[in-house]
Short mmCIF file of C-alpha atoms and ligand atoms in Angstrom, two decimals:
data_model
loop_
_atom_site.label_atom_id
_atom_site.label_comp_id
_atom_site.label_asym_id
_atom_site.label_seq_id
_atom_site.Cartn_x
_atom_site.Cartn_y
_atom_site.Cartn_z
CA MET A 1 -0.18 0.04 -0.02
CA SER A 2 1.19 3.60 -0.82
CA LEU A 3 1.06 7.04 0.54
CA LEU A 4 -0.09 9.70 -1.61
CA LEU A 5 1.57 13.34 -1.09
CA ALA A 6 -0.75 15.92 -2.46
CA CYS A 7 0.14 19.54 -2.19
CA ASP A 8 -1.19 22.50 -3.79
CA VAL A 9 1.94 24.43 -3.83
CA GLY A 10 4.71 25.39 -6.27
CA ALA A 11 7.23 22.60 -7.74
CA ASP A 12 10.11 23.62 -5.54
CA GLU A 13 8.13 23.45 -2.57
CA ALA A 14 6.57 20.38 -3.44
CA GLU A 15 9.77 18.56 -4.06
CA THR A 16 11.09 19.94 -0.69
CA TRP A 17 8.25 18.24 1.15
CA ARG A 18 8.65 15.01 -1.10
CA ALA A 19 12.47 14.79 -0.10
CA ALA A 20 11.83 15.55 3.65
CA LEU A 21 8.97 12.76 3.94
CA SER A 22 10.98 10.29 1.97
CA ALA A 23 13.66 10.57 4.39
CA ALA A 24 11.47 10.38 7.49
CA LEU A 25 9.15 7.47 6.12
CA SER A 26 11.70 5.05 5.08
CA GLY A 27 10.20 1.82 3.99
CA GLU A 28 7.09 3.44 2.87
CA HIS A 29 6.20 4.00 -0.87
CA LEU A 30 5.56 7.65 -1.10
CA LEU A 31 3.56 8.79 -4.45
CA THR A 32 2.97 12.30 -5.72
CA SER A 33 0.13 11.62 -7.71
CA SER A 34 -2.80 8.85 -7.53
CA GLN A 35 -3.00 8.74 -11.41
CA GLY A 36 -3.07 4.69 -12.06
CA ALA A 37 -2.76 4.03 -8.31
CA ALA A 38 -6.06 5.01 -6.60
CA ASP A 39 -6.61 1.40 -5.36
CA ASP A 40 -3.08 1.24 -3.66
CA ILE A 41 -3.54 4.38 -1.35
CA GLU A 42 -4.07 4.12 2.00
CA VAL A 43 -2.68 7.52 3.41
CA ALA A 44 -3.01 10.88 2.03
CA ILE A 45 -0.37 13.44 3.31
CA VAL A 46 -1.96 16.83 2.24
CA ALA A 47 -1.48 20.47 2.24
CA ASN A 48 -4.64 22.18 0.96
CA PRO A 49 -4.99 19.77 -1.81
CA ARG A 50 -7.19 21.05 -4.81
CA PRO A 51 -11.15 19.79 -4.15
CA GLY A 52 -11.69 16.27 -5.36
CA THR A 53 -8.11 15.14 -5.04
CA LEU A 54 -9.19 12.60 -2.35
CA ALA A 55 -12.14 11.29 -3.89
CA GLY A 56 -12.15 8.00 -5.67
CA LEU A 57 -9.30 6.48 -3.47
CA PRO A 58 -11.23 3.40 -2.14
CA ARG A 59 -8.73 2.18 0.37
CA LEU A 60 -7.93 5.70 1.81
CA ARG A 61 -8.05 5.10 5.65
CA LEU A 62 -6.01 8.26 6.94
CA ILE A 63 -5.53 11.76 6.19
CA GLN A 64 -2.78 13.62 7.40
CA SER A 65 -2.77 17.32 7.05
CA LEU A 66 0.59 19.48 6.76
CA TRP A 67 -1.55 22.59 7.74
CA ALA A 68 -2.76 23.21 11.39
CA GLY A 69 -5.86 24.89 10.10
CA VAL A 70 -7.95 22.34 7.94
CA ASP A 71 -10.92 24.76 7.00
CA ARG A 72 -10.31 24.54 3.29
CA LEU A 73 -9.61 20.77 3.46
CA LEU A 74 -13.12 20.44 5.37
CA ALA A 75 -14.72 22.72 2.84
CA ASP A 76 -13.98 20.16 -0.14
CA PRO A 77 -17.71 18.54 -0.57
CA THR A 78 -16.04 15.51 -2.12
CA LEU A 79 -13.75 14.79 1.16
CA PRO A 80 -14.17 11.16 1.94
CA ALA A 81 -16.68 10.89 4.87
CA GLY A 82 -15.49 8.94 7.95
CA VAL A 83 -11.63 8.92 7.21
CA PRO A 84 -9.86 10.08 10.12
CA ILE A 85 -7.99 13.40 9.57
CA VAL A 86 -4.78 14.20 11.64
CA ARG A 87 -4.04 17.75 11.60
CA MET A 88 -0.39 19.21 11.93
CA VAL A 89 0.82 19.88 15.32
CA ASP A 90 4.44 20.72 15.52
CA PRO A 91 6.19 22.61 18.42
CA ALA A 92 8.22 24.41 15.81
CA MET A 93 5.18 25.80 14.35
CA SER A 94 3.54 27.10 17.59
CA ALA A 95 7.05 28.58 18.69
CA ALA A 96 6.99 30.58 15.16
CA MET A 97 3.34 31.59 15.95
CA ALA A 98 4.46 32.91 19.29
CA GLU A 99 7.24 34.80 17.90
CA THR A 100 5.27 36.59 15.29
CA ALA A 101 2.53 37.38 17.81
CA LEU A 102 5.08 38.74 20.08
CA TRP A 103 6.59 41.16 17.66
CA ALA A 104 3.30 42.35 16.79
CA VAL A 105 2.21 43.05 20.28
CA LEU A 106 5.23 44.77 21.06
CA ALA A 107 5.23 46.84 17.71
CA LEU A 108 1.68 47.84 18.69
CA HIS A 109 2.45 48.77 22.31
CA ARG A 110 5.46 50.66 21.50
CA GLY A 111 4.29 52.41 18.37
CA PHE A 112 7.00 50.85 16.37
CA PHE A 113 4.57 50.97 13.28
CA ARG A 114 4.08 54.61 13.77
CA TYR A 115 7.96 55.00 13.99
CA ALA A 116 8.27 53.11 10.66
CA ARG A 117 5.81 55.37 9.07
CA LEU A 118 7.36 58.53 10.40
CA GLN A 119 11.03 57.27 9.08
CA GLY A 120 9.33 57.37 5.71
CA GLU A 121 8.34 60.84 6.14
CA GLY A 122 11.59 61.97 7.57
CA ARG A 123 10.01 63.06 10.81
CA TRP A 124 11.68 62.82 14.57
CA ALA A 125 8.54 62.49 16.62
CA PRO A 126 8.90 60.41 19.94
CA HIS A 127 5.61 59.55 21.66
CA GLY A 128 4.87 58.51 25.01
CA GLN A 129 5.79 54.66 26.34
CA ARG A 130 3.57 52.87 28.31
CA ARG A 131 4.72 49.54 30.44
CA ALA A 132 3.94 46.19 29.34
CA ASP A 133 2.01 45.35 32.45
CA GLU A 134 -0.35 48.59 31.57
CA LEU A 135 -1.71 46.64 28.59
CA VAL A 136 -4.35 44.03 28.15
CA VAL A 137 -4.01 41.64 25.49
CA ALA A 138 -6.86 39.21 24.51
CA VAL A 139 -5.69 36.06 22.82
CA LEU A 140 -8.68 34.60 21.17
CA GLY A 141 -8.23 30.57 20.48
CA LEU A 142 -6.26 28.97 23.44
CA GLY A 143 -5.01 25.73 21.27
CA GLN A 144 -1.71 24.72 20.09
CA MET A 145 -1.13 28.18 18.85
CA GLY A 146 -2.97 30.48 21.20
CA ARG A 147 -1.50 28.47 24.53
CA GLY A 148 2.24 28.85 23.91
CA THR A 149 1.37 32.36 22.59
CA SER A 150 -0.39 33.32 25.75
CA LEU A 151 2.53 32.07 27.84
CA ARG A 152 4.99 33.90 25.79
CA LEU A 153 3.26 37.17 26.03
CA ALA A 154 2.67 36.76 29.83
CA ALA A 155 6.38 36.27 30.35
CA GLN A 156 6.86 39.48 28.42
CA GLY A 157 4.81 41.42 31.11
CA TYR A 158 1.55 41.74 29.28
CA ARG A 159 -1.89 41.24 31.35
CA VAL A 160 -3.03 38.48 28.83
CA ARG A 161 -6.65 37.03 28.93
CA GLY A 162 -7.47 34.09 26.94
CA TRP A 163 -10.89 32.98 25.24
CA SER A 164 -12.14 29.70 23.95
CA THR A 165 -15.14 27.41 23.86
CA ARG A 166 -14.61 25.29 26.66
CA PRO A 167 -12.86 26.77 30.12
CA THR A 168 -9.07 26.12 29.99
CA ALA A 169 -6.68 26.64 32.66
CA ILE A 170 -3.16 28.15 31.59
CA GLU A 171 -1.09 28.82 34.70
CA GLY A 172 -0.70 32.68 34.98
CA ILE A 173 -3.20 33.21 32.30
CA GLU A 174 -6.77 34.73 33.09
CA THR A 175 -9.05 32.41 30.89
CA HIS A 176 -12.64 32.87 29.64
CA ALA A 177 -14.98 30.70 27.88
CA GLY A 178 -18.08 31.13 25.86
CA GLU A 179 -19.70 33.69 23.53
CA ALA A 180 -21.06 35.69 26.51
CA ALA A 181 -17.68 36.39 27.69
CA LEU A 182 -16.08 37.94 24.37
CA ASP A 183 -17.92 41.35 24.56
CA THR A 184 -16.52 42.20 27.97
CA LEU A 185 -13.05 40.99 26.74
CA LEU A 186 -12.89 42.95 23.84
CA ALA A 187 -14.06 46.16 25.61
CA GLN A 188 -10.93 45.64 27.95
CA ALA A 189 -8.23 44.53 25.40
CA ASP A 190 -5.77 47.12 24.42
CA ILE A 191 -4.77 44.80 21.82
CA VAL A 192 -6.85 41.44 20.47
CA LEU A 193 -4.95 38.61 18.87
CA ASN A 194 -7.15 35.94 16.94
CA LEU A 195 -5.85 32.60 17.00
CA LEU A 196 -9.03 30.83 16.29
CA PRO A 197 -9.91 28.35 13.79
CA LEU A 198 -12.18 29.11 10.91
CA THR A 199 -15.63 27.29 11.48
CA PRO A 200 -19.12 28.38 10.87
CA ALA A 201 -19.05 29.71 14.57
CA THR A 202 -16.11 32.03 13.99
CA ARG A 203 -16.43 33.26 10.34
CA GLY A 204 -17.04 36.69 10.11
CA LEU A 205 -16.24 37.13 14.02
CA PHE A 206 -14.97 40.82 13.46
CA ASP A 207 -17.87 42.44 11.87
CA ALA A 208 -18.87 45.81 12.26
CA ALA A 209 -20.74 45.33 15.41
CA ARG A 210 -17.81 43.41 17.15
CA LEU A 211 -15.45 45.82 15.97
CA ALA A 212 -17.39 48.82 17.39
CA ARG A 213 -17.32 46.71 20.71
CA MET A 214 -13.47 46.94 20.70
CA LYS A 215 -11.78 49.51 23.13
CA PRO A 216 -11.39 52.77 21.25
CA GLY A 217 -7.83 52.87 19.95
CA ALA A 218 -7.17 49.06 20.40
CA GLY A 219 -4.96 47.26 18.11
CA LEU A 220 -6.00 43.95 15.89
CA VAL A 221 -3.39 41.07 14.97
CA ASN A 222 -5.32 38.52 12.83
CA LEU A 223 -2.85 35.54 12.65
CA ALA A 224 -5.59 32.84 11.88
CA ARG A 225 -7.85 33.01 8.67
CA GLY A 226 -8.72 36.22 6.56
CA GLU A 227 -12.43 34.98 6.60
CA HIS A 228 -12.57 35.73 10.52
CA VAL A 229 -12.61 39.48 9.61
CA VAL A 230 -15.12 41.36 7.49
CA GLU A 231 -12.54 43.41 5.55
CA ALA A 232 -14.63 46.41 4.66
CA ASP A 233 -15.85 46.64 8.40
CA LEU A 234 -12.47 46.75 9.39
CA LEU A 235 -11.34 49.13 6.95
CA ALA A 236 -14.28 51.55 8.02
CA ALA A 237 -12.92 51.13 11.96
CA LEU A 238 -9.52 52.03 10.88
CA ASP A 239 -10.66 54.96 8.76
CA ALA A 240 -12.87 56.20 11.33
CA GLY A 241 -9.81 56.09 13.81
CA ARG A 242 -11.54 53.77 16.11
CA LEU A 243 -8.99 50.97 16.04
CA ARG A 244 -5.46 52.12 15.86
CA HIS A 245 -3.74 49.67 13.84
CA ALA A 246 -4.05 46.27 12.34
CA VAL A 247 -1.63 43.46 11.76
CA LEU A 248 -3.05 41.16 9.37
CA ASP A 249 -1.14 37.82 8.04
CA VAL A 250 -4.21 36.17 6.45
CA PHE A 251 -6.81 37.59 4.23
CA GLN A 252 -10.11 36.58 2.26
CA THR A 253 -8.24 36.26 -0.84
CA GLU A 254 -4.72 35.15 -1.11
CA PRO A 255 -2.40 36.17 -2.21
CA LEU A 256 -3.78 39.65 -1.25
CA PRO A 257 -4.82 41.17 -4.71
CA ALA A 258 -2.79 43.95 -6.01
CA GLY A 259 -4.49 47.42 -5.25
CA HIS A 260 -6.23 46.22 -2.12
CA ALA A 261 -6.74 48.82 0.20
CA PHE A 262 -4.98 47.03 2.90
CA TRP A 263 -1.54 47.19 1.03
CA SER A 264 -1.54 51.09 1.47
CA HIS A 265 -3.40 51.96 4.38
CA PRO A 266 -1.24 53.70 6.91
CA ARG A 267 -2.93 51.55 9.78
CA VAL A 268 -2.22 48.17 8.45
CA THR A 269 0.65 45.81 8.55
CA VAL A 270 0.52 43.03 5.99
CA LEU A 271 2.41 39.70 6.14
CA PRO A 272 2.01 37.05 3.37
CA HIS A 273 0.63 34.30 5.34
CA ALA A 274 4.07 33.88 6.97
CA ALA A 275 3.37 33.89 10.82
CA ALA A 276 3.88 30.02 11.26
CA GLN A 277 4.99 28.23 8.46
CA THR A 278 5.03 24.38 8.48
CA ASP A 279 8.85 23.40 8.58
CA PRO A 280 9.30 20.16 6.42
CA ARG A 281 12.42 19.67 8.78
CA SER A 282 10.47 19.04 11.88
CA ALA A 283 7.08 18.34 10.41
CA ALA A 284 8.25 15.42 8.31
CA GLY A 285 9.24 13.66 11.75
CA VAL A 286 5.55 14.59 13.11
CA VAL A 287 4.03 12.72 10.24
CA ALA A 288 6.43 9.83 10.66
CA ALA A 289 5.65 9.57 14.42
CA ASN A 290 1.74 9.77 13.60
CA LEU A 291 1.97 7.13 10.76
CA GLN A 292 3.84 4.72 13.47
CA ALA A 293 1.20 5.13 16.03
CA TRP A 294 -1.60 4.67 13.52
CA ARG A 295 0.12 1.48 12.14
CA ALA A 296 0.53 0.13 15.49
CA GLY A 297 -3.03 0.72 16.43
CA ARG A 298 -2.22 3.56 19.11
CA PRO A 299 -4.68 6.34 19.57
CA LEU A 300 -3.89 9.10 17.03
CA ALA A 301 -3.26 12.59 18.63
CA ASN A 302 -4.50 15.92 16.99
CA LEU A 303 -7.63 14.17 15.32
CA VAL A 304 -9.88 16.69 13.49
CA ASP A 305 -13.31 16.89 14.95
CA ARG A 306 -15.53 17.21 11.56
CA GLN A 307 -18.48 18.39 13.49
CA ARG A 308 -16.75 21.15 15.40
CA GLY A 309 -14.66 21.90 12.00
CA TYR A 310 -11.18 21.84 13.76
P1 NAP B 1 -6.41 24.29 18.04
O1 NAP B 1 -5.46 23.78 18.64
O2 NAP B 1 -7.65 23.64 17.34
O3 NAP B 1 -7.38 25.64 18.82
C1 NAP B 1 -8.38 26.29 18.53
C2 NAP B 1 -8.72 27.12 19.86
O4 NAP B 1 -9.68 27.78 19.36
C3 NAP B 1 -9.32 26.19 20.99
O5 NAP B 1 -8.66 26.87 22.28
C4 NAP B 1 -10.70 26.28 20.68
O6 NAP B 1 -11.44 26.20 22.13
C5 NAP B 1 -10.60 27.84 20.28
N1 NAP B 1 -12.12 27.96 19.67
C6 NAP B 1 -12.70 27.30 18.47
N2 NAP B 1 -14.17 27.73 18.31
C7 NAP B 1 -14.15 28.67 19.16
C8 NAP B 1 -15.33 29.64 19.37
N3 NAP B 1 -16.36 29.50 18.57
N4 NAP B 1 -15.26 30.33 20.48
C9 NAP B 1 -14.34 30.48 21.32
N5 NAP B 1 -12.98 29.54 20.96
C10 NAP B 1 -13.15 28.91 19.90
O7 NAP B 1 -5.87 25.22 16.60
P2 NAP B 1 -4.52 25.91 16.61
O8 NAP B 1 -3.39 24.71 16.22
O9 NAP B 1 -4.19 26.76 17.87
O10 NAP B 1 -4.57 26.85 15.27
C11 NAP B 1 -5.28 28.02 15.35
C12 NAP B 1 -5.55 28.37 13.97
O11 NAP B 1 -4.43 29.25 13.78
C13 NAP B 1 -5.52 27.41 12.84
O12 NAP B 1 -6.94 26.83 12.59
C14 NAP B 1 -5.29 28.32 11.82
O13 NAP B 1 -6.31 28.88 11.00
C15 NAP B 1 -4.40 29.21 12.22
N6 NAP B 1 -3.01 29.27 11.88
C16 NAP B 1 -2.49 30.18 11.05
C17 NAP B 1 -1.13 30.13 10.87
C18 NAP B 1 -0.53 31.29 10.00
O14 NAP B 1 0.74 31.16 9.51
N7 NAP B 1 -1.03 32.34 10.10
C19 NAP B 1 -0.43 28.91 11.08
C20 NAP B 1 -0.91 27.86 11.75
C21 NAP B 1 -2.21 27.89 12.12
P3 NAP B 1 -12.03 24.75 22.54
O15 NAP B 1 -10.79 23.84 22.47
O16 NAP B 1 -12.43 25.04 23.77
O17 NAP B 1 -13.14 24.40 21.71
C1 GLV B 2 -1.40 27.75 8.04
O1 GLV B 2 -2.20 28.84 8.11
C2 GLV B 2 -1.93 26.39 8.88
O2 GLV B 2 -2.93 26.36 8.76
O3 GLV B 2 -0.82 25.57 9.02
#
């Protein structure tokens, strides 16, 4: 039986993945196309495969996502029902996310994005300085990404408040759960950091009504999915000066189209969906360990709950 590697990425990146996985999965037969071998494929290792890629594989028994977020995968109406999906959970990725979040929060807190703008204008205009412990940072989503990020921000001195569906305990972090807690949290936070999965419950979370409930002058950092934010509503809140600045790594359309208002907006910092990339060097080992557990009949970690959507 064979493994299928299905990545909707450029040829160079696909080859990097093939090489890293082949090295980590010695003894396994890794295919990069199901053509002529559909009956032989038992496991699919996927990175946002094109819709339909996993249909018509009669012996498929496991799907391993190379991405942490599986919203695009689950949106494929032809995704085989009943086949377990394991998503990528790699400490190297969580560490990268915590780094990006720390950079964004620090830059918002200390006004470094403003200084970058002033440099472009040749202007010398120092502003006041607040201590980290004077700022409340709300971290939405306390999973693999949110947990480590919260701890990293707390270690930096920020007053971190986390939010999740189910009550979650993290030492040193004030946590809240459930829809009802969100508005209070948004009203208190100087910076809101989004690390939620994209599900029917979280799509469009940051619409005009919710943005209006944020503390005036707050910053928004979206490192999760573009569809969490109603882009026109965010632009309106920034233009009105209600929000000070947004750091956006993810967008409704990626790559962010040329001419999109975010590219040149003075209150927006754009990253090219690079907050936490899957690193083939460590992720190939994660895949190999999951496959080994599965072949040995051990319980699989990080299974996706299709009902919840993450
Ligand atoms: P995860 O481990 O599944 O954690 C999800 C967290 O969100 C959990 O704490 C969960 O709470 C909470 N949550 C889900 N739905 C909620 C809701 N409706 N209300 C409140 N809390 C809710 O996911 P993860 O690995 O941390 O990844 C989070 C997301 O980051 C991914 O889905 C992906 O979109 C994004 N991501 C982005 C990049 C990038 O480079 N930009 C890289 C990796 C991941 P419960 O457990 O209590 O339900
Ligand atoms: C990246 O966004 C991922 O979900 O891995």
